[in-house]
């Protein structure tokens, strides 16, 4: 059953990526940003990643637990937020 779930998730990601590429290619060349949302929900960014965007994607303690990928389709875990919460959870000095 685990293989089945993995295959379905892979298919969904591939479909979202294909939709993002099709959406961008339908635009005039000057209007292509290579970033946006598939179906208005799933974020995508197909621009080459930069160190700044990688950091914002994985280490932003002041943002949500999931942040848009710095490259690709979907979300990344925000390790900065997770570490922040683990360090401050239950600390009476920060309540």
N, CA, C and O atoms as a printed pandas DataFrame, in Angstrom:
     atom_number atom_name residue_name chain_id  residue_number  x_coord  y_coord  z_coord
0              1         N          UNK        A               1    0.822   -1.200    0.000
1              2        CA          UNK        A               1    0.000    0.000    0.000
2              3         C          UNK        A               1    0.865    1.264    0.000
3              4         O          UNK        A               1    0.481    2.277   -0.584
4              5         N          UNK        A               2    2.019    1.208    0.647
5              6        CA          UNK        A               2    2.903    2.365    0.691
6              7         C          UNK        A               2    3.391    2.740   -0.704
7              8         O          UNK        A               2    3.484    3.924   -1.029
8              9         N          UNK        A               3    3.700    1.755   -1.524
9             10        CA          UNK        A               3    4.134    2.038   -2.898
10            11         C          UNK        A               3    3.037    2.743   -3.671
11            12         O          UNK        A               3    3.317    3.641   -4.465
12            13         N          UNK        A               4    1.814    2.355   -3.454
13            14        CA          UNK        A               4    0.676    2.953   -4.143
14            15         C          UNK        A               4    0.562    4.432   -3.787
15            16         O          UNK        A               4    0.352    5.266   -4.668
16            17         N          UNK        A               5    0.696    4.761   -2.514
17            18        CA          UNK        A               5    0.603    6.158   -2.079
18            19         C          UNK        A               5    1.754    6.971   -2.677
19            20         O          UNK        A               5    1.554    8.095   -3.135
20            21         N          UNK        A               6    2.947    6.399   -2.668
21            22        CA          UNK        A               6    4.100    7.083   -3.256
22            23         C          UNK        A               6    3.915    7.360   -4.733
23            24         O          UNK        A               6    4.281    8.429   -5.223
24            25         N          UNK        A               7    3.351    6.406   -5.439
25            26        CA          UNK        A               7    3.112    6.592   -6.878
26            27         C          UNK        A               7    2.067    7.661   -7.139
27            28         O          UNK        A               7    2.203    8.455   -8.070
28            29         N          UNK        A               8    1.029    7.683   -6.325
29            30        CA          UNK        A               8   -0.010    8.709   -6.486
30            31         C          UNK        A               8    0.580   10.095   -6.218
31            32         O          UNK        A               8    0.317   11.039   -6.964
32            33         N          UNK        A               9    1.378   10.216   -5.152
33            34        CA          UNK        A               9    2.005   11.511   -4.855
34            35         C          UNK        A               9    2.947   11.949   -5.965
35            36         O          UNK        A               9    2.969   13.122   -6.339
36            37         N          UNK        A              10    3.723   11.013   -6.492
37            38        CA          UNK        A              10    4.618   11.329   -7.607
38            39         C          UNK        A              10    3.831   11.798   -8.827
39            40         O          UNK        A              10    4.232   12.746   -9.503
40            41         N          UNK        A              11    2.731   11.148   -9.101
41            42        CA          UNK        A              11    1.875   11.534  -10.225
42            43         C          UNK        A              11    1.303   12.936  -10.011
43            44         O          UNK        A              11    1.251   13.733  -10.948
44            45         N          UNK        A              12    0.876   13.237   -8.791
45            46        CA          UNK        A              12    0.327   14.567   -8.497
46            47         C          UNK        A              12    1.389   15.657   -8.662
47            48         O          UNK        A              12    1.106   16.720   -9.214
48            49         N          UNK        A              13    2.597   15.399   -8.190
49            50        CA          UNK        A              13    3.679   16.376   -8.335
50            51         C          UNK        A              13    4.026   16.573   -9.802
51            52         O          UNK        A              13    4.224   17.703  -10.250
52            53         N          UNK        A              14    4.101   15.472  -10.556
53            54        CA          UNK        A              14    4.401   15.571  -11.992
54            55         C          UNK        A              14    3.310   16.347  -12.721
55            56         O          UNK        A              14    3.605   17.153  -13.603
56            57         N          UNK        A              15    2.059   16.109  -12.358
57            58        CA          UNK        A              15    0.950   16.829  -12.994
58            59         C          UNK        A              15    1.006   18.317  -12.662
59            60         O          UNK        A              15    0.761   19.156  -13.528
60            61         N          UNK        A              16    1.328   18.647  -11.412
61            62        CA          UNK        A              16    1.433   20.061  -11.019
62            63         C          UNK        A              16    2.590   20.740  -11.747
63            64         O          UNK        A              16    2.463   21.882  -12.188
64            65         N          UNK        A              17    3.710   20.046  -11.873
65            66        CA          UNK        A              17    4.852   20.600  -12.596
66            67         C          UNK        A              17    4.516   20.820  -14.068
67            68         O          UNK        A              17    4.852   21.859  -14.637
68            69         N          UNK        A              18    3.858   19.853  -14.678
69            70        CA          UNK        A              18    3.463   19.993  -16.080
70            71         C          UNK        A              18    2.511   21.169  -16.256
71            72         O          UNK        A              18    2.639   21.938  -17.209
72            73         N          UNK        A              19    1.560   21.310  -15.342
73            74        CA          UNK        A              19    0.615   22.418  -15.425
74            75         C          UNK        A              19    1.340   23.756  -15.297
75            76         O          UNK        A              19    1.019   24.703  -16.014
76            77         N          UNK        A              20    2.309   23.841  -14.396
77            78        CA          UNK        A              20    3.064   25.087  -14.216
78            79         C          UNK        A              20    3.830   25.448  -15.487
79            80         O          UNK        A              20    3.829   26.603  -15.912
80            81         N          UNK        A              21    4.479   24.458  -16.085
81            82        CA          UNK        A              21    5.236   24.709  -17.319
82            83         C          UNK        A              21    4.308   25.128  -18.444
83            84         O          UNK        A              21    4.606   26.077  -19.169
84            85         N          UNK        A              22    3.188   24.438  -18.602
85            86        CA          UNK        A              22    2.220   24.785  -19.650
86            87         C          UNK        A              22    1.696   26.199  -19.448
87            88         O          UNK        A              22    1.567   26.967  -20.401
88            89         N          UNK        A              23    1.393   26.539  -18.183
89            90        CA          UNK        A              23    0.889   27.880  -17.880
90            91         C          UNK        A              23    1.893   28.948  -18.300
91            92         O          UNK        A              23    1.508   29.971  -18.867
92            93         N          UNK        A              24    3.168   28.721  -18.028
93            94        CA          UNK        A              24    4.193   29.699  -18.387
94            95         C          UNK        A              24    4.411   29.768  -19.894
95            96         O          UNK        A              24    4.588   30.855  -20.442
96            97         N          UNK        A              25    4.399   28.631  -20.563
97            98        CA          UNK        A              25    4.638   28.624  -22.009
98            99         C          UNK        A              25    3.490   29.239  -22.800
99           100         O          UNK        A              25    3.690   29.665  -23.938
100          101         N          UNK        A              26    2.309   29.292  -22.229
101          102        CA          UNK        A              26    1.171   29.934  -22.903
102          103         C          UNK        A              26    1.269   31.458  -22.880
103          104         O          UNK        A              26    0.610   32.143  -23.662
104          105         N          UNK        A              27    2.079   31.969  -21.996
105          106        CA          UNK        A              27    2.260   33.424  -21.898
106          107         C          UNK        A              27    3.249   33.903  -22.950
107          108         O          UNK        A              27    4.088   33.130  -23.413
108          109         N          UNK        A              28    3.156   35.172  -23.329
109          110        CA          UNK        A              28    4.197   35.730  -24.197
110          111         C          UNK        A              28    5.551   35.679  -23.473
111          112         O          UNK        A              28    5.604   35.736  -22.245
112          113         N          UNK        A              29    6.607   35.574  -24.219
113          114        CA          UNK        A              29    7.951   35.441  -23.635
114          115         C          UNK        A              29    8.267   36.504  -22.590
115          116         O          UNK        A              29    8.855   36.196  -21.553
116          117         N          UNK        A              30    7.888   37.731  -22.847
117          118        CA          UNK        A              30    8.189   38.819  -21.920
118          119         C          UNK        A              30    7.387   38.749  -20.628
119          120         O          UNK        A              30    7.771   39.366  -19.635
120          121         N          UNK        A              31    6.287   38.014  -20.623
121          122        CA          UNK        A              31    5.417   37.924  -19.449
122          123         C          UNK        A              31    5.691   36.695  -18.581
123          124         O          UNK        A              31    5.037   36.511  -17.555
124          125         N          UNK        A              32    6.634   35.864  -18.972
125          126        CA          UNK        A              32    6.923   34.637  -18.219
126          127         C          UNK        A              32    7.741   34.958  -16.972
127          128         O          UNK        A              32    8.825   35.534  -17.064
128          129         N          UNK        A              33    7.226   34.588  -15.827
129          130        CA          UNK        A              33    7.930   34.809  -14.560
130          131         C          UNK        A              33    8.515   33.517  -14.005
131          132         O          UNK        A              33    9.430   33.562  -13.183
132          133         N          UNK        A              34    8.014   32.388  -14.429
133          134        CA          UNK        A              34    8.429   31.066  -13.978
134          135         C          UNK        A              34    8.206   30.859  -12.489
135          136         O          UNK        A              34    8.895   30.069  -11.844
136          137         N          UNK        A              35    7.231   31.585  -11.955
137          138        CA          UNK        A              35    6.807   31.389  -10.580
138          139         C          UNK        A              35    5.332   31.705  -10.487
139          140         O          UNK        A              35    4.809   32.492  -11.275
140          141         N          UNK        A              36    4.661   31.099   -9.532
141          142        CA          UNK        A              36    3.235   31.328   -9.360
142          143         C          UNK        A              36    2.605   30.211   -8.558
143          144         O          UNK        A              36    3.253   29.595   -7.711
144          145         N          UNK        A              37    1.325   29.953   -8.834
145          146        CA          UNK        A              37    0.600   28.898   -8.134
146          147         C          UNK        A              37   -0.202   28.084   -9.134
147          148         O          UNK        A              37   -0.845   28.636  -10.027
148          149         N          UNK        A              38   -0.160   26.780   -8.980
149          150        CA          UNK        A              38   -0.968   25.882   -9.806
150          151         C          UNK        A              38   -2.349   25.824   -9.176
151          152         O          UNK        A              38   -2.482   25.576   -7.978
152          153         N          UNK        A              39   -3.361   26.051   -9.973
153          154        CA          UNK        A              39   -4.758   26.060   -9.511
154          155         C          UNK        A              39   -4.974   27.055   -8.373
155          156         O          UNK        A              39   -5.894   26.892   -7.572
156          157         N          UNK        A              40   -4.138   28.074   -8.300
157          158        CA          UNK        A              40   -4.280   29.094   -7.273
158          159         C          UNK        A              40   -3.919   28.624   -5.876
159          160         O          UNK        A              40   -4.158   29.347   -4.908
160          161         N          UNK        A              41   -3.344   27.418   -5.742
161          162        CA          UNK        A              41   -3.069   26.855   -4.423
162          163         C          UNK        A              41   -1.617   26.418   -4.239
163          164         O          UNK        A              41   -0.957   26.842   -3.290
164          165         N          UNK        A              42   -1.121   25.583   -5.133
165          166        CA          UNK        A              42    0.202   24.966   -4.984
166          167         C          UNK        A              42    1.270   25.881   -5.579
167          168         O          UNK        A              42    1.253   26.146   -6.781
168          169         N          UNK        A              43    2.205   26.370   -4.748
169          170        CA          UNK        A              43    3.222   27.282   -5.264
170          171         C          UNK        A              43    4.268   26.556   -6.116
171          172         O          UNK        A              43    4.584   25.387   -5.893
172          173         N          UNK        A              44    4.784   27.286   -7.088
173          174        CA          UNK        A              44    5.898   26.764   -7.877
174          175         C          UNK        A              44    6.866   27.890   -8.185
175          176         O          UNK        A              44    6.476   29.052   -8.302
176          177         N          UNK        A              45    8.132   27.528   -8.314
177          178        CA          UNK        A              45    9.174   28.477   -8.691
178          179         C          UNK        A              45   10.173   27.708   -9.543
179          180         O          UNK        A              45   10.900   26.854   -9.035
180          181         N          UNK        A              46   10.209   28.008  -10.833
181          182        CA          UNK        A              46   11.067   27.292  -11.765
182          183         C          UNK        A              46   12.289   28.101  -12.165
183          184         O          UNK        A              46   13.007   27.726  -13.092
184          185         N          UNK        A              47   12.531   29.210  -11.472
185          186        CA          UNK        A              47   13.745   29.996  -11.703
186          187         C          UNK        A              47   14.921   29.286  -11.037
187          188         O          UNK        A              47   14.733   28.564  -10.058
188          189         N          UNK        A              48   16.126   29.486  -11.557
189          190        CA          UNK        A              48   17.285   28.883  -10.886
190          191         C          UNK        A              48   17.348   29.368   -9.431
191          192         O          UNK        A              48   17.186   30.561   -9.171
192          193         N          UNK        A              49   17.580   28.459   -8.491
193          194        CA          UNK        A              49   17.606   28.878   -7.085
194          195         C          UNK        A              49   18.807   29.769   -6.780
195          196         O          UNK        A              49   19.868   29.637   -7.390
196          197         N          UNK        A              50   18.620   30.665   -5.837
197          198        CA          UNK        A              50   19.704   31.531   -5.367
198          199         C          UNK        A              50   19.941   31.216   -3.887
199          200         O          UNK        A              50   19.054   30.684   -3.221
200          201         N          UNK        A              51   21.119   31.536   -3.374
201          202        CA          UNK        A              51   21.358   31.300   -1.940
202          203         C          UNK        A              51   20.323   31.988   -1.046
203          204         O          UNK        A              51   19.908   31.423   -0.035
204          205         N          UNK        A              52   19.911   33.183   -1.407
205          206        CA          UNK        A              52   18.924   33.906   -0.609
206          207         C          UNK        A              52   17.585   33.171   -0.580
207          208         O          UNK        A              52   16.988   33.011    0.484
208          209         N          UNK        A              53   17.110   32.722   -1.752
209          210        CA          UNK        A              53   15.828   32.002   -1.794
210          211         C          UNK        A              53   15.924   30.651   -1.094
211          212         O          UNK        A              53   14.963   30.219   -0.457
212          213         N          UNK        A              54   17.069   29.978   -1.200
213          214        CA          UNK        A              54   17.251   28.717   -0.485
214          215         C          UNK        A              54   17.163   28.938    1.021
215          216         O          UNK        A              54   16.506   28.176    1.731
216          217         N          UNK        A              55   17.825   29.979    1.499
217          218        CA          UNK        A              55   17.786   30.277    2.931
218          219         C          UNK        A              55   16.364   30.610    3.379
219          220         O          UNK        A              55   15.909   30.123    4.414
220          221         N          UNK        A              56   15.666   31.435    2.608
221          222        CA          UNK        A              56   14.293   31.803    2.969
222          223         C          UNK        A              56   13.366   30.593    2.951
223          224         O          UNK        A              56   12.389   30.544    3.699
224          225         N          UNK        A              57   13.665   29.632    2.112
225          226        CA          UNK        A              57   12.838   28.449    2.007
226          227         C          UNK        A              57   13.035   27.510    3.195
227          228         O          UNK        A              57   12.072   26.918    3.684
228          229         N          UNK        A              58   14.271   27.372    3.659
229          230        CA          UNK        A              58   14.568   26.394    4.697
230          231         C          UNK        A              58   14.861   26.987    6.072
231          232         O          UNK        A              58   14.792   26.272    7.072
232          233         N          UNK        A              59   15.185   28.278    6.147
233          234        CA          UNK        A              59   15.563   28.840    7.439
234          235         C          UNK        A              59   14.983   30.239    7.606
235          236         O          UNK        A              59   15.651   31.241    7.350
236          237         N          UNK        A              60   13.730   30.287    8.040
237          238        CA          UNK        A              60   13.050   31.558    8.293
238          239         C          UNK        A              60   12.230   31.403    9.567
239          240         O          UNK        A              60   11.036   31.108    9.499
240          241         N          UNK        A              61   12.859   31.600   10.742
241          242        CA          UNK        A              61   12.168   31.371   12.008
242          243         C          UNK        A              61   10.897   32.183   12.197
243          244         O          UNK        A              61   10.034   31.797   12.985
244          245         N          UNK        A              62   10.764   33.298   11.491
245          246        CA          UNK        A              62    9.600   34.159   11.652
246          247         C          UNK        A              62    8.459   33.839   10.686
247          248         O          UNK        A              62    7.440   34.530   10.681
248          249         N          UNK        A              63    8.627   32.790    9.864
249          250        CA          UNK        A              63    7.579   32.430    8.893
250          251         C          UNK        A              63    6.916   31.117    9.288
251          252         O          UNK        A              63    7.242   30.542   10.327
252          253         N          UNK        A              64    5.998   30.647    8.473
253          254        CA          UNK        A              64    5.219   29.437    8.747
254          255         C          UNK        A              64    6.093   28.183    8.715
255          256         O          UNK        A              64    7.241   28.224    8.274
256          257         N          UNK        A              65    5.530   27.067    9.191
257          258        CA          UNK        A              65    6.256   25.793    9.218
258          259         C          UNK        A              65    6.567   25.272    7.818
259          260         O          UNK        A              65    7.572   24.591    7.618
260          261         N          UNK        A              66    5.722   25.585    6.864
261          262        CA          UNK        A              66    5.954   25.193    5.473
262          263         C          UNK        A              66    6.077   26.452    4.639
263          264         O          UNK        A              66    5.263   27.368    4.757
264          265         N          UNK        A              67    7.100   26.497    3.792
265          266        CA          UNK        A              67    7.304   27.637    2.904
266          267         C          UNK        A              67    7.390   27.131    1.471
267          268         O          UNK        A              67    7.753   25.975    1.256
268          269         N          UNK        A              68    7.069   27.955    0.496
269          270        CA          UNK        A              68    7.182   27.511   -0.895
270          271         C          UNK        A              68    8.614   27.091   -1.224
271          272         O          UNK        A              68    9.575   27.690   -0.741
272          273         N          UNK        A              69    8.743   26.053   -2.051
273          274        CA          UNK        A              69   10.067   25.595   -2.486
274          275         C          UNK        A              69   10.840   26.742   -3.120
275          276         O          UNK        A              69   10.256   27.625   -3.748
276          277         N          UNK        A              70   12.153   26.722   -2.951
277          278        CA          UNK        A              70   12.988   27.702   -3.646
278          279         C          UNK        A              70   13.167   27.299   -5.102
279          280         O          UNK        A              70   13.536   28.125   -5.936
280          281         N          UNK        A              71   12.904   26.023   -5.414
281          282        CA          UNK        A              71   12.890   25.543   -6.794
282          283         C          UNK        A              71   11.992   24.326   -6.859
283          284         O          UNK        A              71   12.171   23.367   -6.108
284          285         N          UNK        A              72   11.030   24.368   -7.756
285          286        CA          UNK        A              72   10.132   23.229   -7.925
286          287         C          UNK        A              72    8.700   23.566   -7.584
287          288         O          UNK        A              72    8.288   24.726   -7.598
288          289         N          UNK        A              73    7.948   22.514   -7.275
289          290        CA          UNK        A              73    6.523   22.645   -6.997
290          291         C          UNK        A              73    6.252   22.176   -5.576
291          292         O          UNK        A              73    6.725   21.115   -5.168
292          293         N          UNK        A              74    5.498   22.956   -4.830
293          294        CA          UNK        A              74    5.099   22.540   -3.488
294          295         C          UNK        A              74    5.760   23.349   -2.399
295          296         O          UNK        A              74    6.173   24.491   -2.606
296          297         N          UNK        A              75    5.853   22.730   -1.228
297          298        CA          UNK        A              75    6.351   23.401   -0.042
298          299         C          UNK        A              75    7.567   22.680    0.529
299          300         O          UNK        A              75    7.779   21.493    0.278
300          301         N          UNK        A              76    8.358   23.415    1.299
301          302        CA          UNK        A              76    9.522   22.874    2.003
302          303         C          UNK        A              76    9.302   23.058    3.499
303          304         O          UNK        A              76    8.638   24.009    3.913
304          305         N          UNK        A              77    9.854   22.156    4.319
305          306        CA          UNK        A              77    9.768   22.395    5.765
306          307         C          UNK        A              77   10.691   23.558    6.140
307          308         O          UNK        A              77   11.832   23.631    5.683
308          309         N          UNK        A              78   10.194   24.438    6.954
309          310        CA          UNK        A              78   10.960   25.591    7.420
310          311         C          UNK        A              78   11.700   25.170    8.692
311          312         O          UNK        A              78   11.163   25.263    9.796
312          313         N          UNK        A              79   12.924   24.712    8.521
313          314        CA          UNK        A              79   13.698   24.201    9.647
314          315         C          UNK        A              79   13.967   25.281   10.688
315          316         O          UNK        A              79   14.037   24.985   11.881
316          317         N          UNK        A              80   14.117   26.515   10.255
317          318        CA          UNK        A              80   14.323   27.616   11.198
318          319         C          UNK        A              80   13.168   27.759   12.155
319          320         O          UNK        A              80   13.380   27.955   13.352
320          321         N          UNK        A              81   11.948   27.666   11.656
321          322        CA          UNK        A              81   10.760   27.777   12.513
322          323         C          UNK        A              81   10.666   26.588   13.467
323          324         O          UNK        A              81   10.328   26.749   14.640
324          325         N          UNK        A              82   10.968   25.401   12.957
325          326        CA          UNK        A              82   10.896   24.195   13.782
326          327         C          UNK        A              82   11.916   24.270   14.918
327          328         O          UNK        A              82   11.583   23.977   16.066
328          329         N          UNK        A              83   13.155   24.658   14.608
329          330        CA          UNK        A              83   14.188   24.783   15.638
330          331         C          UNK        A              83   13.797   25.858   16.642
331          332         O          UNK        A              83   13.957   25.666   17.847
332          333         N          UNK        A              84   13.289   26.976   16.163
333          334        CA          UNK        A              84   12.850   28.056   17.055
334          335         C          UNK        A              84   11.800   27.549   18.035
335          336         O          UNK        A              84   11.898   27.792   19.238
336          337         N          UNK        A              85   10.806   26.850   17.523
337          338        CA          UNK        A              85    9.733   26.343   18.388
338          339         C          UNK        A              85   10.265   25.312   19.380
339          340         O          UNK        A              85    9.853   25.311   20.540
340          341         N          UNK        A              86   11.171   24.435   18.948
341          342        CA          UNK        A              86   11.738   23.438   19.854
342          343         C          UNK        A              86   12.549   24.098   20.968
343          344         O          UNK        A              86   12.510   23.651   22.114
344          345         N          UNK        A              87   13.273   25.148   20.637
345          346        CA          UNK        A              87   14.069   25.847   21.649
346          347         C          UNK        A              87   13.217   26.611   22.640
347          348         O          UNK        A              87   13.583   26.717   23.810
348          349         N          UNK        A              88   12.087   27.147   22.202
349          350        CA          UNK        A              88   11.278   28.007   23.061
350          351         C          UNK        A              88   10.052   27.319   23.648
351          352         O          UNK        A              88    9.364   27.903   24.485
352          353         N          UNK        A              89    9.774   26.116   23.234
353          354        CA          UNK        A              89    8.587   25.404   23.728
354          355         C          UNK        A              89    8.790   25.028   25.207
355          356         O          UNK        A              89    9.749   24.345   25.566
356          357         N          UNK        A              90    7.890   25.478   26.021
357          358        CA          UNK        A              90    7.947   25.104   27.431
358          359         C          UNK        A              90    8.920   25.914   28.263
359          360         O          UNK        A              90    9.074   25.650   29.456
360          361         N          UNK        A              91    9.585   26.898   27.664
361          362        CA          UNK        A              91   10.518   27.738   28.414
362          363         C          UNK        A              91    9.711   28.823   29.137
363          364         O          UNK        A              91    9.165   29.710   28.481
364          365         N          UNK        A              92    9.622   28.776   30.480
365          366        CA          UNK        A              92    8.793   29.733   31.211
366          367         C          UNK        A              92    9.230   31.190   30.998
367          368         O          UNK        A              92    8.406   32.098   31.104
368          369         N          UNK        A              93   10.491   31.416   30.704
369          370        CA          UNK        A              93   10.973   32.790   30.510
370          371         C          UNK        A              93   10.373   33.417   29.252
371          372         O          UNK        A              93   10.320   34.643   29.151
372          373         N          UNK        A              94    9.916   32.597   28.280
373          374        CA          UNK        A              94    9.373   33.129   27.034
374          375         C          UNK        A              94    7.858   33.064   26.970
375          376         O          UNK        A              94    7.284   33.354   25.920
376          377         N          UNK        A              95    7.191   32.694   28.051
377          378        CA          UNK        A              95    5.714   32.618   28.043
378          379         C          UNK        A              95    5.093   33.965   28.295
379          380         O          UNK        A              95    3.868   34.085   28.321
